[in-house]
PDB file of C-alpha atoms in Angstrom:
ATOM      1  CA  MET A 261       0.000   0.000   0.000  1.00 92.00           C
ATOM      2  CA  GLN A 262       2.827   2.453   0.695  1.00 93.00           C
ATOM      3  CA  ASP A 263       4.450   2.276  -2.750  1.00 94.00           C
ATOM      4  CA  ARG A 264       1.879   4.005  -4.965  1.00 93.00           C
ATOM      5  CA  GLN A 265       1.421   7.076  -7.092  1.00 94.00           C
ATOM      6  CA  GLY A 266      -1.056   9.632  -5.863  1.00 97.00           C
ATOM      7  CA  GLU A 267      -1.708  11.959  -2.927  1.00 98.00           C
ATOM      8  CA  ILE A 268      -2.908  11.580   0.663  1.00 98.00           C
ATOM      9  CA  TRP A 269      -4.462  14.293   2.809  1.00 98.00           C
ATOM     10  CA  LEU A 270      -2.727  14.554   6.198  1.00 98.00           C
ATOM     11  CA  ASP A 271      -3.633  17.241   8.731  1.00 98.00           C
ATOM     12  CA  GLY A 272      -4.888  19.612   6.053  1.00 97.00           C
ATOM     13  CA  ARG A 273      -1.994  19.143   3.604  1.00 98.00           C
ATOM     14  CA  TRP A 274      -1.795  17.096   0.425  1.00 98.00           C
ATOM     15  CA  LEU A 275       1.341  14.946   0.391  1.00 98.00           C
ATOM     16  CA  PRO A 276       2.792  12.638  -2.239  1.00 98.00           C
ATOM     17  CA  TRP A 277       1.547   9.122  -1.403  1.00 98.00           C
ATOM     18  CA  ARG A 278       4.977   7.779  -0.456  1.00 97.00           C
ATOM     19  CA  GLU A 279       5.673  10.733   1.875  1.00 97.00           C
ATOM     20  CA  ALA A 280       2.508  10.383   3.982  1.00 97.00           C
ATOM     21  CA  THR A 281       4.257   8.655   6.888  1.00 97.00           C
ATOM     22  CA  VAL A 282       4.288   8.717  10.699  1.00 96.00           C
ATOM     23  CA  HIS A 283       6.935   8.030  13.328  1.00 97.00           C
ATOM     24  CA  VAL A 284       7.322   4.549  14.836  1.00 98.00           C
ATOM     25  CA  LEU A 285       6.519   6.004  18.265  1.00 98.00           C
ATOM     26  CA  THR A 286       3.091   7.197  17.157  1.00 98.00           C
ATOM     27  CA  HIS A 287       0.719   6.687  20.102  1.00 98.00           C
ATOM     28  CA  THR A 288      -2.000   4.928  18.107  1.00 98.00           C
ATOM     29  CA  LEU A 289       0.509   2.467  16.653  1.00 97.00           C
ATOM     30  CA  HIS A 290       1.310   1.306  20.184  1.00 97.00           C
ATOM     31  CA  TYR A 291      -2.109   1.405  21.845  1.00 97.00           C
ATOM     32  CA  GLY A 292      -4.659   1.209  19.015  1.00 97.00           C
ATOM     33  CA  TYR A 293      -6.474   4.331  20.189  1.00 98.00           C
ATOM     34  CA  GLY A 294      -8.209   5.990  17.280  1.00 98.00           C
ATOM     35  CA  CYS A 295     -11.152   5.662  14.916  1.00 98.00           C
ATOM     36  CA  PHE A 296     -11.833   5.548  11.215  1.00 98.00           C
ATOM     37  CA  GLU A 297     -14.414   5.320   8.465  1.00 98.00           C
ATOM     38  CA  GLY A 298     -14.700   3.422   5.217  1.00 97.00           C
ATOM     39  CA  LEU A 299     -16.619   4.994   2.335  1.00 98.00           C
ATOM     40  CA  ARG A 300     -17.220   4.062  -1.278  1.00 98.00           C
ATOM     41  CA  ALA A 301     -17.571   6.215  -4.343  1.00 98.00           C
ATOM     42  CA  TYR A 302     -19.310   4.855  -7.426  1.00 97.00           C
ATOM     43  CA  ASP A 303     -19.144   5.963 -11.037  1.00 96.00           C
ATOM     44  CA  GLY A 304     -22.832   5.908 -11.839  1.00 94.00           C
ATOM     45  CA  ASP A 305     -25.553   7.793 -13.633  1.00 93.00           C
ATOM     46  CA  GLY A 306     -24.711  11.468 -13.265  1.00 90.00           C
ATOM     47  CA  GLY A 307     -21.007  10.875 -12.588  1.00 95.00           C
ATOM     48  CA  THR A 308     -18.970  10.002  -9.524  1.00 97.00           C
ATOM     49  CA  ALA A 309     -20.708  10.143  -6.143  1.00 98.00           C
ATOM     50  CA  ILE A 310     -19.733   9.155  -2.600  1.00 98.00           C
ATOM     51  CA  PHE A 311     -22.395   7.050  -0.923  1.00 98.00           C
ATOM     52  CA  ARG A 312     -23.781   8.569   2.293  1.00 98.00           C
ATOM     53  CA  LEU A 313     -20.794  10.818   2.867  1.00 98.00           C
ATOM     54  CA  ASP A 314     -22.535  12.962   5.488  1.00 98.00           C
ATOM     55  CA  ASP A 315     -23.645   9.915   7.490  1.00 98.00           C
ATOM     56  CA  HIS A 316     -20.145   8.454   7.518  1.00 98.00           C
ATOM     57  CA  LEU A 317     -18.597  11.715   8.666  1.00 98.00           C
ATOM     58  CA  ARG A 318     -21.200  12.114  11.366  1.00 98.00           C
ATOM     59  CA  ARG A 319     -20.273   8.642  12.624  1.00 98.00           C
ATOM     60  CA  LEU A 320     -16.588   9.591  12.525  1.00 98.00           C
ATOM     61  CA  ALA A 321     -17.357  12.619  14.697  1.00 98.00           C
ATOM     62  CA  ASP A 322     -19.476  10.463  17.019  1.00 98.00           C
ATOM     63  CA  SER A 323     -16.647   7.926  17.319  1.00 98.00           C
ATOM     64  CA  ALA A 324     -14.176  10.663  18.199  1.00 98.00           C
ATOM     65  CA  HIS A 325     -16.600  12.044  20.786  1.00 98.00           C
ATOM     66  CA  ILE A 326     -17.171   8.614  22.369  1.00 97.00           C
ATOM     67  CA  LEU A 327     -13.424   8.013  22.589  1.00 97.00           C
ATOM     68  CA  ALA A 328     -12.764  11.583  23.815  1.00 97.00           C
ATOM     69  CA  ILE A 329     -10.367  12.289  20.951  1.00 98.00           C
ATOM     70  CA  ASP A 330     -10.234  15.859  19.694  1.00 98.00           C
ATOM     71  CA  LEU A 331     -11.311  16.265  16.049  1.00 98.00           C
ATOM     72  CA  PRO A 332      -9.992  19.711  15.060  1.00 96.00           C
ATOM     73  CA  TRP A 333     -11.416  19.643  11.497  1.00 98.00           C
ATOM     74  CA  SER A 334     -15.026  20.373  10.610  1.00 97.00           C
ATOM     75  CA  ARG A 335     -17.171  17.855   8.781  1.00 97.00           C
ATOM     76  CA  ALA A 336     -17.318  20.278   5.834  1.00 97.00           C
ATOM     77  CA  GLU A 337     -13.494  20.339   5.636  1.00 98.00           C
ATOM     78  CA  ILE A 338     -13.312  16.551   5.809  1.00 98.00           C
ATOM     79  CA  ALA A 339     -16.048  16.146   3.191  1.00 98.00           C
ATOM     80  CA  ASP A 340     -14.180  18.477   0.824  1.00 98.00           C
ATOM     81  CA  ALA A 341     -10.956  16.509   1.346  1.00 98.00           C
ATOM     82  CA  CYS A 342     -12.796  13.242   0.587  1.00 98.00           C
ATOM     83  CA  ARG A 343     -14.054  14.655  -2.701  1.00 98.00           C
ATOM     84  CA  GLN A 344     -10.622  15.989  -3.574  1.00 97.00           C
ATOM     85  CA  ALA A 345      -8.983  12.650  -2.703  1.00 98.00           C
ATOM     86  CA  LEU A 346     -10.856  10.988  -5.547  1.00 97.00           C
ATOM     87  CA  ALA A 347      -9.988  13.683  -8.080  1.00 96.00           C
ATOM     88  CA  ARG A 348      -6.333  13.979  -7.045  1.00 97.00           C
ATOM     89  CA  ASN A 349      -5.904  10.237  -7.392  1.00 97.00           C
ATOM     90  CA  GLY A 350      -7.699  10.026 -10.730  1.00 96.00           C
ATOM     91  CA  LEU A 351     -10.554   7.896  -9.385  1.00 97.00           C
ATOM     92  CA  ARG A 352     -14.092   7.789 -10.720  1.00 96.00           C
ATOM     93  CA  SER A 353     -14.891   5.009  -8.249  1.00 96.00           C
ATOM     94  CA  GLY A 354     -13.011   3.765  -5.241  1.00 96.00           C
ATOM     95  CA  TYR A 355     -12.693   3.333  -1.501  1.00 97.00           C
ATOM     96  CA  LEU A 356     -11.995   6.188   0.929  1.00 98.00           C
ATOM     97  CA  ARG A 357     -10.398   5.833   4.357  1.00 98.00           C
ATOM     98  CA  PRO A 358     -10.416   8.748   6.822  1.00 98.00           C
ATOM     99  CA  LEU A 359      -8.463   7.801   9.966  1.00 98.00           C
ATOM    100  CA  LEU A 360      -8.149   9.813  13.174  1.00 98.00           C
ATOM    101  CA  PHE A 361      -5.108   8.903  15.254  1.00 98.00           C
ATOM    102  CA  LEU A 362      -2.871  10.215  18.022  1.00 98.00           C
ATOM    103  CA  GLY A 363       0.686  11.199  17.250  1.00 98.00           C
ATOM    104  CA  ALA A 364       4.173  10.678  18.632  1.00 97.00           C
ATOM    105  CA  GLU A 365       4.127  13.660  20.979  1.00 95.00           C
ATOM    106  CA  LYS A 366       4.140  11.253  23.943  1.00 94.00           C
ATOM    107  CA  LEU A 367       3.700   7.601  24.912  1.00 95.00           C
ATOM    108  CA  GLY A 368       1.945   6.002  27.850  1.00 96.00           C
ATOM    109  CA  VAL A 369      -1.539   4.582  28.253  1.00 96.00           C
ATOM    110  CA  ASP A 370      -2.997   7.995  29.090  1.00 96.00           C
ATOM    111  CA  PRO A 371      -2.951   9.838  25.738  1.00 96.00           C
ATOM    112  CA  ALA A 372      -3.128  13.333  27.282  1.00 95.00           C
ATOM    113  CA  GLY A 373      -0.587  15.445  25.429  1.00 95.00           C
ATOM    114  CA  ALA A 374      -0.679  13.448  22.191  1.00 97.00           C
ATOM    115  CA  ALA A 375      -2.044  15.522  19.318  1.00 98.00           C
ATOM    116  CA  SER A 376      -4.857  14.435  17.006  1.00 98.00           C
ATOM    117  CA  HIS A 377      -3.960  13.723  13.388  1.00 98.00           C
ATOM    118  CA  LEU A 378      -6.310  12.977  10.518  1.00 98.00           C
ATOM    119  CA  MET A 379      -5.477  11.344   7.219  1.00 98.00           C
ATOM    120  CA  ILE A 380      -7.662  10.638   4.188  1.00 98.00           C
ATOM    121  CA  ALA A 381      -6.628   8.231   1.450  1.00 98.00           C
ATOM    122  CA  ALA A 382      -8.508   6.942  -1.596  1.00 98.00           C
ATOM    123  CA  TRP A 383      -7.724   4.009  -3.839  1.00 97.00           C
ATOM    124  CA  SER A 384      -9.317   1.618  -6.284  1.00 95.00           C
ATOM    125  CA  TRP A 385     -10.883  -1.363  -4.515  1.00 88.00           C
ATOM    126  CA  ASP A 386     -13.222  -3.640  -6.380  1.00 82.00           C
ATOM    127  CA  THR A 387     -15.054  -6.311  -4.362  1.00 83.00           C
ATOM    128  CA  TYR A 388     -14.018  -7.062  -0.784  1.00 84.00           C
ATOM    129  CA  LEU A 389     -14.485 -10.838  -0.917  1.00 86.00           C
ATOM    130  CA  GLY A 390     -14.148 -11.203  -4.691  1.00 83.00           C
ATOM    131  CA  LYS A 391     -16.641 -10.886  -7.547  1.00 82.00           C
ATOM    132  CA  GLN A 392     -17.792 -14.479  -7.138  1.00 93.00           C
ATOM    133  CA  ALA A 393     -18.800 -13.691  -3.560  1.00 96.00           C
ATOM    134  CA  LEU A 394     -21.435 -11.254  -4.804  1.00 95.00           C
ATOM    135  CA  SER A 395     -22.773 -13.638  -7.430  1.00 95.00           C
ATOM    136  CA  ARG A 396     -22.401 -17.052  -5.788  1.00 97.00           C
ATOM    137  CA  GLY A 397     -22.232 -16.273  -2.085  1.00 98.00           C
ATOM    138  CA  ILE A 398     -19.704 -17.149   0.602  1.00 98.00           C
ATOM    139  CA  ARG A 399     -19.137 -19.724   3.328  1.00 98.00           C
ATOM    140  CA  ALA A 400     -18.937 -18.500   6.938  1.00 98.00           C
ATOM    141  CA  ARG A 401     -18.200 -20.056  10.293  1.00 98.00           C
ATOM    142  CA  VAL A 402     -19.207 -19.013  13.776  1.00 98.00           C
ATOM    143  CA  ALA A 403     -16.067 -17.802  15.525  1.00 98.00           C
ATOM    144  CA  SER A 404     -14.746 -19.112  18.808  1.00 98.00           C
ATOM    145  CA  TYR A 405     -14.149 -15.448  19.721  1.00 98.00           C
ATOM    146  CA  ALA A 406     -17.033 -13.435  21.204  1.00 97.00           C
ATOM    147  CA  ARG A 407     -17.915  -9.888  20.207  1.00 95.00           C
ATOM    148  CA  HIS A 408     -17.148  -7.238  22.829  1.00 91.00           C
ATOM    149  CA  HIS A 409     -19.441  -6.536  25.733  1.00 91.00           C
ATOM    150  CA  PRO A 410     -20.639  -2.897  25.384  1.00 89.00           C
ATOM    151  CA  ASN A 411     -18.818  -1.932  28.581  1.00 89.00           C
ATOM    152  CA  VAL A 412     -15.582  -3.492  27.362  1.00 90.00           C
ATOM    153  CA  GLN A 413     -15.478  -1.768  23.985  1.00 89.00           C
ATOM    154  CA  MET A 414     -18.023   0.965  23.342  1.00 90.00           C
ATOM    155  CA  CYS A 415     -19.679  -0.449  20.259  1.00 92.00           C
ATOM    156  CA  ARG A 416     -21.093   2.733  18.718  1.00 93.00           C
ATOM    157  CA  ALA A 417     -17.540   3.885  17.977  1.00 96.00           C
ATOM    158  CA  LYS A 418     -15.780   2.556  14.895  1.00 97.00           C
ATOM    159  CA  ALA A 419     -12.627   2.180  16.960  1.00 97.00           C
ATOM    160  CA  ILE A 420      -9.341   0.857  15.605  1.00 97.00           C
ATOM    161  CA  SER A 421      -8.774  -1.342  18.658  1.00 96.00           C
ATOM    162  CA  ALA A 422     -12.060  -3.203  18.134  1.00 95.00           C
ATOM    163  CA  TYR A 423     -10.709  -4.754  14.967  1.00 96.00           C
ATOM    164  CA  ALA A 424      -8.195  -6.984  16.752  1.00 97.00           C
ATOM    165  CA  ASN A 425     -11.257  -9.036  17.689  1.00 97.00           C
ATOM    166  CA  SER A 426     -12.335  -9.138  14.030  1.00 97.00           C
ATOM    167  CA  ILE A 427      -8.854 -10.088  12.844  1.00 98.00           C
ATOM    168  CA  LEU A 428      -8.655 -13.050  15.211  1.00 98.00           C
ATOM    169  CA  ALA A 429     -12.082 -14.255  14.089  1.00 98.00           C
ATOM    170  CA  VAL A 430     -11.536 -13.925  10.350  1.00 98.00           C
ATOM    171  CA  ARG A 431      -8.073 -15.527  10.473  1.00 98.00           C
ATOM    172  CA  GLU A 432      -9.570 -18.470  12.330  1.00 98.00           C
ATOM    173  CA  ALA A 433     -12.314 -18.774   9.710  1.00 98.00           C
ATOM    174  CA  ARG A 434      -9.939 -18.658   6.762  1.00 97.00           C
ATOM    175  CA  ARG A 435      -7.554 -21.081   8.420  1.00 98.00           C
ATOM    176  CA  ASP A 436     -10.455 -23.538   8.474  1.00 97.00           C
ATOM    177  CA  GLY A 437     -11.391 -22.972   4.843  1.00 97.00           C
ATOM    178  CA  TYR A 438     -14.201 -20.437   5.230  1.00 98.00           C
ATOM    179  CA  ASP A 439     -14.465 -16.979   3.699  1.00 97.00           C
ATOM    180  CA  GLU A 440     -15.784 -15.018   6.669  1.00 98.00           C
ATOM    181  CA  ALA A 441     -16.458 -15.212  10.404  1.00 98.00           C
ATOM    182  CA  ILE A 442     -19.686 -14.601  12.292  1.00 98.00           C
ATOM    183  CA  LEU A 443     -19.283 -13.506  15.903  1.00 98.00           C
ATOM    184  CA  LEU A 444     -21.655 -14.098  18.789  1.00 98.00           C
ATOM    185  CA  ASP A 445     -21.910 -11.670  21.676  1.00 97.00           C
ATOM    186  CA  SER A 446     -20.779 -12.443  25.230  1.00 95.00           C
ATOM    187  CA  GLU A 447     -24.189 -14.010  25.961  1.00 96.00           C
ATOM    188  CA  GLY A 448     -24.080 -16.292  22.938  1.00 97.00           C
ATOM    189  CA  TYR A 449     -26.407 -14.403  20.598  1.00 98.00           C
ATOM    190  CA  VAL A 450     -25.514 -13.455  17.029  1.00 98.00           C
ATOM    191  CA  ALA A 451     -23.785 -10.071  16.753  1.00 98.00           C
ATOM    192  CA  GLU A 452     -22.317  -9.547  13.272  1.00 98.00           C
ATOM    193  CA  ALA A 453     -19.646 -10.718  10.850  1.00 98.00           C
ATOM    194  CA  SER A 454     -16.009  -9.699  11.258  1.00 97.00           C
ATOM    195  CA  SER A 455     -16.476  -6.489   9.257  1.00 94.00           C
ATOM    196  CA  ALA A 456     -20.112  -6.448   8.195  1.00 97.00           C
ATOM    197  CA  ASN A 457     -23.627  -6.555   9.593  1.00 98.00           C
ATOM    198  CA  LEU A 458     -25.858  -9.561   9.037  1.00 98.00           C
ATOM    199  CA  PHE A 459     -29.457 -10.217   8.002  1.00 98.00           C
ATOM    200  CA  LEU A 460     -31.445 -13.408   7.592  1.00 98.00           C
ATOM    201  CA  VAL A 461     -34.654 -14.129   5.744  1.00 98.00           C
ATOM    202  CA  ARG A 462     -37.257 -16.491   7.191  1.00 97.00           C
ATOM    203  CA  ASP A 463     -40.726 -16.949   5.667  1.00 97.00           C
ATOM    204  CA  GLY A 464     -40.425 -13.711   3.717  1.00 95.00           C
ATOM    205  CA  GLU A 465     -39.444 -11.621   6.740  1.00 97.00           C
ATOM    206  CA  LEU A 466     -36.135  -9.813   7.042  1.00 98.00           C
ATOM    207  CA  ILE A 467     -34.567 -10.242  10.500  1.00 98.00           C
ATOM    208  CA  GLU A 468     -31.348  -8.840  11.945  1.00 98.00           C
ATOM    209  CA  PRO A 469     -29.584  -9.207  15.291  1.00 97.00           C
ATOM    210  CA  GLU A 470     -30.281  -6.509  17.851  1.00 94.00           C
ATOM    211  CA  ILE A 471     -27.705  -3.766  17.347  1.00 92.00           C
ATOM    212  CA  VAL A 472     -26.155  -3.825  20.809  1.00 93.00           C
ATOM    213  CA  THR A 473     -22.632  -5.184  20.433  1.00 93.00           C
ATOM    214  CA  ALA A 474     -22.495  -4.769  16.643  1.00 95.00           C
ATOM    215  CA  LEU A 475     -21.566  -1.627  14.749  1.00 95.00           C
ATOM    216  CA  ASP A 476     -24.544   0.445  13.638  1.00 96.00           C
ATOM    217  CA  GLY A 477     -23.677   0.032   9.988  1.00 97.00           C
ATOM    218  CA  ILE A 478     -24.590   2.667   7.428  1.00 98.00           C
ATOM    219  CA  THR A 479     -25.020   0.098   4.664  1.00 98.00           C
ATOM    220  CA  ARG A 480     -27.188  -1.841   7.113  1.00 98.00           C
ATOM    221  CA  ARG A 481     -29.402   1.203   7.628  1.00 98.00           C
ATOM    222  CA  SER A 482     -29.606   1.714   3.865  1.00 98.00           C
ATOM    223  CA  VAL A 483     -30.690  -1.869   3.213  1.00 98.00           C
ATOM    224  CA  ARG A 484     -33.317  -1.643   5.953  1.00 98.00           C
ATOM    225  CA  THR A 485     -34.765   1.441   4.265  1.00 98.00           C
ATOM    226  CA  LEU A 486     -34.709  -0.191   0.827  1.00 98.00           C
ATOM    227  CA  ALA A 487     -36.454  -3.265   2.236  1.00 98.00           C
ATOM    228  CA  VAL A 488     -39.179  -1.307   4.029  1.00 97.00           C
ATOM    229  CA  ASP A 489     -39.782   0.757   0.903  1.00 97.00           C
ATOM    230  CA  LEU A 490     -40.302  -2.504  -0.993  1.00 96.00           C
ATOM    231  CA  GLY A 491     -42.981  -3.472   1.523  1.00 97.00           C
ATOM    232  CA  LEU A 492     -40.920  -6.063   3.382  1.00 96.00           C
ATOM    233  CA  THR A 493     -41.274  -6.657   7.109  1.00 96.00           C
ATOM    234  CA  VAL A 494     -37.986  -5.865   8.864  1.00 97.00           C
ATOM    235  CA  ARG A 495     -37.303  -6.418  12.545  1.00 96.00           C
ATOM    236  CA  GLY A 496     -34.458  -6.880  14.970  1.00 96.00           C
ATOM    237  CA  LYS A 497     -34.349  -9.577  17.630  1.00 96.00           C
ATOM    238  CA  ARG A 498     -31.954 -11.690  19.609  1.00 97.00           C
ATOM    239  CA  LEU A 499     -30.813 -14.361  17.200  1.00 98.00           C
ATOM    240  CA  THR A 500     -29.252 -17.700  18.060  1.00 97.00           C
ATOM    241  CA  ARG A 501     -26.762 -19.453  15.827  1.00 97.00           C
ATOM    242  CA  ASP A 502     -29.215 -22.271  15.051  1.00 97.00           C
ATOM    243  CA  GLU A 503     -31.626 -19.671  13.661  1.00 98.00           C
ATOM    244  CA  LEU A 504     -28.901 -18.849  11.147  1.00 98.00           C
ATOM    245  CA  TYR A 505     -28.659 -22.509  10.152  1.00 98.00           C
ATOM    246  CA  CYS A 506     -32.430 -22.686   9.580  1.00 98.00           C
ATOM    247  CA  ALA A 507     -32.764 -19.408   7.687  1.00 98.00           C
ATOM    248  CA  ASP A 508     -34.075 -19.358   4.150  1.00 98.00           C
ATOM    249  CA  GLU A 509     -31.429 -16.782   3.225  1.00 98.00           C
ATOM    250  CA  VAL A 510     -28.535 -14.969   4.937  1.00 98.00           C
ATOM    251  CA  PHE A 511     -26.567 -11.998   3.677  1.00 98.00           C
ATOM    252  CA  LEU A 512     -23.991  -9.477   4.909  1.00 98.00           C
ATOM    253  CA  THR A 513     -24.010  -5.707   4.493  1.00 98.00           C
ATOM    254  CA  GLY A 514     -21.142  -3.252   4.731  1.00 97.00           C
ATOM    255  CA  THR A 515     -19.276  -0.576   2.811  1.00 97.00           C
ATOM    256  CA  ALA A 516     -16.621  -3.084   1.786  1.00 95.00           C
ATOM    257  CA  ALA A 517     -18.853  -6.181   1.649  1.00 95.00           C
ATOM    258  CA  GLU A 518     -21.685  -4.244  -0.054  1.00 97.00           C
ATOM    259  CA  LEU A 519     -24.427  -6.896  -0.048  1.00 97.00           C
ATOM    260  CA  THR A 520     -22.860 -10.354   0.014  1.00 98.00           C
ATOM    261  CA  PRO A 521     -24.935 -13.572   0.152  1.00 98.00           C
ATOM    262  CA  VAL A 522     -23.999 -16.293   2.637  1.00 98.00           C
ATOM    263  CA  VAL A 523     -24.778 -19.793   1.382  1.00 98.00           C
ATOM    264  CA  ASP A 524     -23.121 -21.954   4.049  1.00 98.00           C
ATOM    265  CA  ILE A 525     -22.566 -21.518   7.793  1.00 98.00           C
ATOM    266  CA  ASP A 526     -20.546 -24.062   9.787  1.00 98.00           C
ATOM    267  CA  GLY A 527     -20.971 -26.607   6.991  1.00 98.00           C
ATOM    268  CA  ARG A 528     -24.770 -26.237   6.984  1.00 98.00           C
ATOM    269  CA  ARG A 529     -26.280 -25.220   3.665  1.00 98.00           C
ATOM    270  CA  ILE A 530     -28.421 -22.080   3.875  1.00 98.00           C
ATOM    271  CA  GLY A 531     -31.675 -22.532   1.960  1.00 97.00           C
ATOM    272  CA  ASP A 532     -30.865 -24.341  -1.276  1.00 97.00           C
ATOM    273  CA  GLY A 533     -27.208 -23.339  -1.087  1.00 97.00           C
ATOM    274  CA  ARG A 534     -27.563 -20.444  -3.519  1.00 97.00           C
ATOM    275  CA  PRO A 535     -28.269 -16.719  -3.029  1.00 98.00           C
ATOM    276  CA  GLY A 536     -31.997 -16.423  -2.423  1.00 98.00           C
ATOM    277  CA  PRO A 537     -34.602 -14.278  -4.221  1.00 98.00           C
ATOM    278  CA  LEU A 538     -34.901 -11.589  -1.546  1.00 98.00           C
ATOM    279  CA  THR A 539     -31.126 -11.336  -1.299  1.00 98.00           C
ATOM    280  CA  ARG A 540     -30.918 -10.963  -5.071  1.00 98.00           C
ATOM    281  CA  SER A 541     -33.684  -8.363  -5.145  1.00 98.00           C
ATOM    282  CA  LEU A 542     -32.150  -6.248  -2.380  1.00 98.00           C
ATOM    283  CA  GLN A 543     -28.661  -6.610  -3.842  1.00 98.00           C
ATOM    284  CA  ALA A 544     -29.855  -5.351  -7.243  1.00 98.00           C
ATOM    285  CA  ARG A 545     -31.731  -2.480  -5.638  1.00 98.00           C
ATOM    286  CA  TYR A 546     -28.718  -1.531  -3.527  1.00 98.00           C
ATOM    287  CA  PHE A 547     -26.465  -1.350  -6.586  1.00 98.00           C
ATOM    288  CA  ASP A 548     -29.086   0.645  -8.465  1.00 98.00           C
ATOM    289  CA  CYS A 549     -29.147   3.019  -5.505  1.00 98.00           C
ATOM    290  CA  VAL A 550     -25.384   3.592  -5.203  1.00 98.00           C
ATOM    291  CA  HIS A 551     -25.047   4.025  -8.968  1.00 97.00           C
ATOM    292  CA  GLY A 552     -27.674   6.765  -9.028  1.00 97.00           C
ATOM    293  CA  ARG A 553     -30.365   4.829 -10.871  1.00 97.00           C
ATOM    294  CA  LEU A 554     -33.034   5.380  -8.176  1.00 97.00           C
ATOM    295  CA  PRO A 555     -33.979   9.072  -7.916  1.00 97.00           C
ATOM    296  CA  ALA A 556     -35.779   8.497  -4.598  1.00 97.00           C
ATOM    297  CA  TYR A 557     -32.406   7.930  -2.925  1.00 98.00           C
ATOM    298  CA  ALA A 558     -30.418  10.653  -4.690  1.00 97.00           C
ATOM    299  CA  HIS A 559     -30.021  12.458  -1.347  1.00 97.00           C
ATOM    300  CA  TRP A 560     -27.658   9.644  -0.265  1.00 98.00           C
ATOM    301  CA  LEU A 561     -25.214  10.525  -3.040  1.00 98.00           C
ATOM    302  CA  SER A 562     -22.627  13.290  -2.697  1.00 97.00           C
ATOM    303  CA  ARG A 563     -21.433  14.270  -6.161  1.00 94.00           C
ATOM    304  CA  THR A 564     -17.725  14.950  -6.373  1.00 91.00           C
ATOM    305  CA  ASP A 565     -18.283  17.874  -8.727  1.00 77.00           C
ATOM    306  CA  ALA A 566     -20.782  19.545  -6.344  1.00 51.00           C
TER     307      ALA A 566
END
């Protein structure tokens, strides 16, 4: 990732990609204290647009507030830098990563005295789990690692440190031949995948885990809205892992995962082992939405030439 052409925004300055570096004694490198966002831009009808830019930046500000990290830049400044990041890197579609971290001004568990730094990078990133994942679906396993209790890791923040839990789970899954991990919470109920939210379909109803220990995903919220607008019943409840096994359909949602079908969990076939009709319908509608083909959702798109 470090050896690329292009530019990265760091603390209000545009730097050549290879020069956007930090010191090895950077506080966040040692303690994992910081937060980030992941956004996608799509080249669709009407040109390039970032999907739900304002919502992502609001969550970034919320994460910083929860973690008590100073965010010295306004959301308008960050939004402008996100738009510029695409143009400066010659991207009509791509992935954007704003990351708020603490610098090398001091070390020690208490970060008081370490300054806030913000970087924004953009690059081309096609499908997170591969194109076949979107068309054929993936295999997942329930992890041996539990998702955080809300008083261990505050779950409304998209905190860097929370992803150690995800890394352990997804490495375990891939070691055992699966594509993705599904984590239960500390009480044994379904939480989410390693880096995506989860939905199941049963008897025509769309059901998701209660959003307690899972991240309140923006793609998740979008899919809920799309489903309700199609007349589907959508509800959240405590879900057990055996309810996943018996679902008619299961799919994941996330900025990176987009809308990915799950066709096997722990060696149990989901439905007939292929992406189901509701999954297909919502997936198609989601891609129509992000590519600007549904005028009713145009307010979710931030044009880069605006």
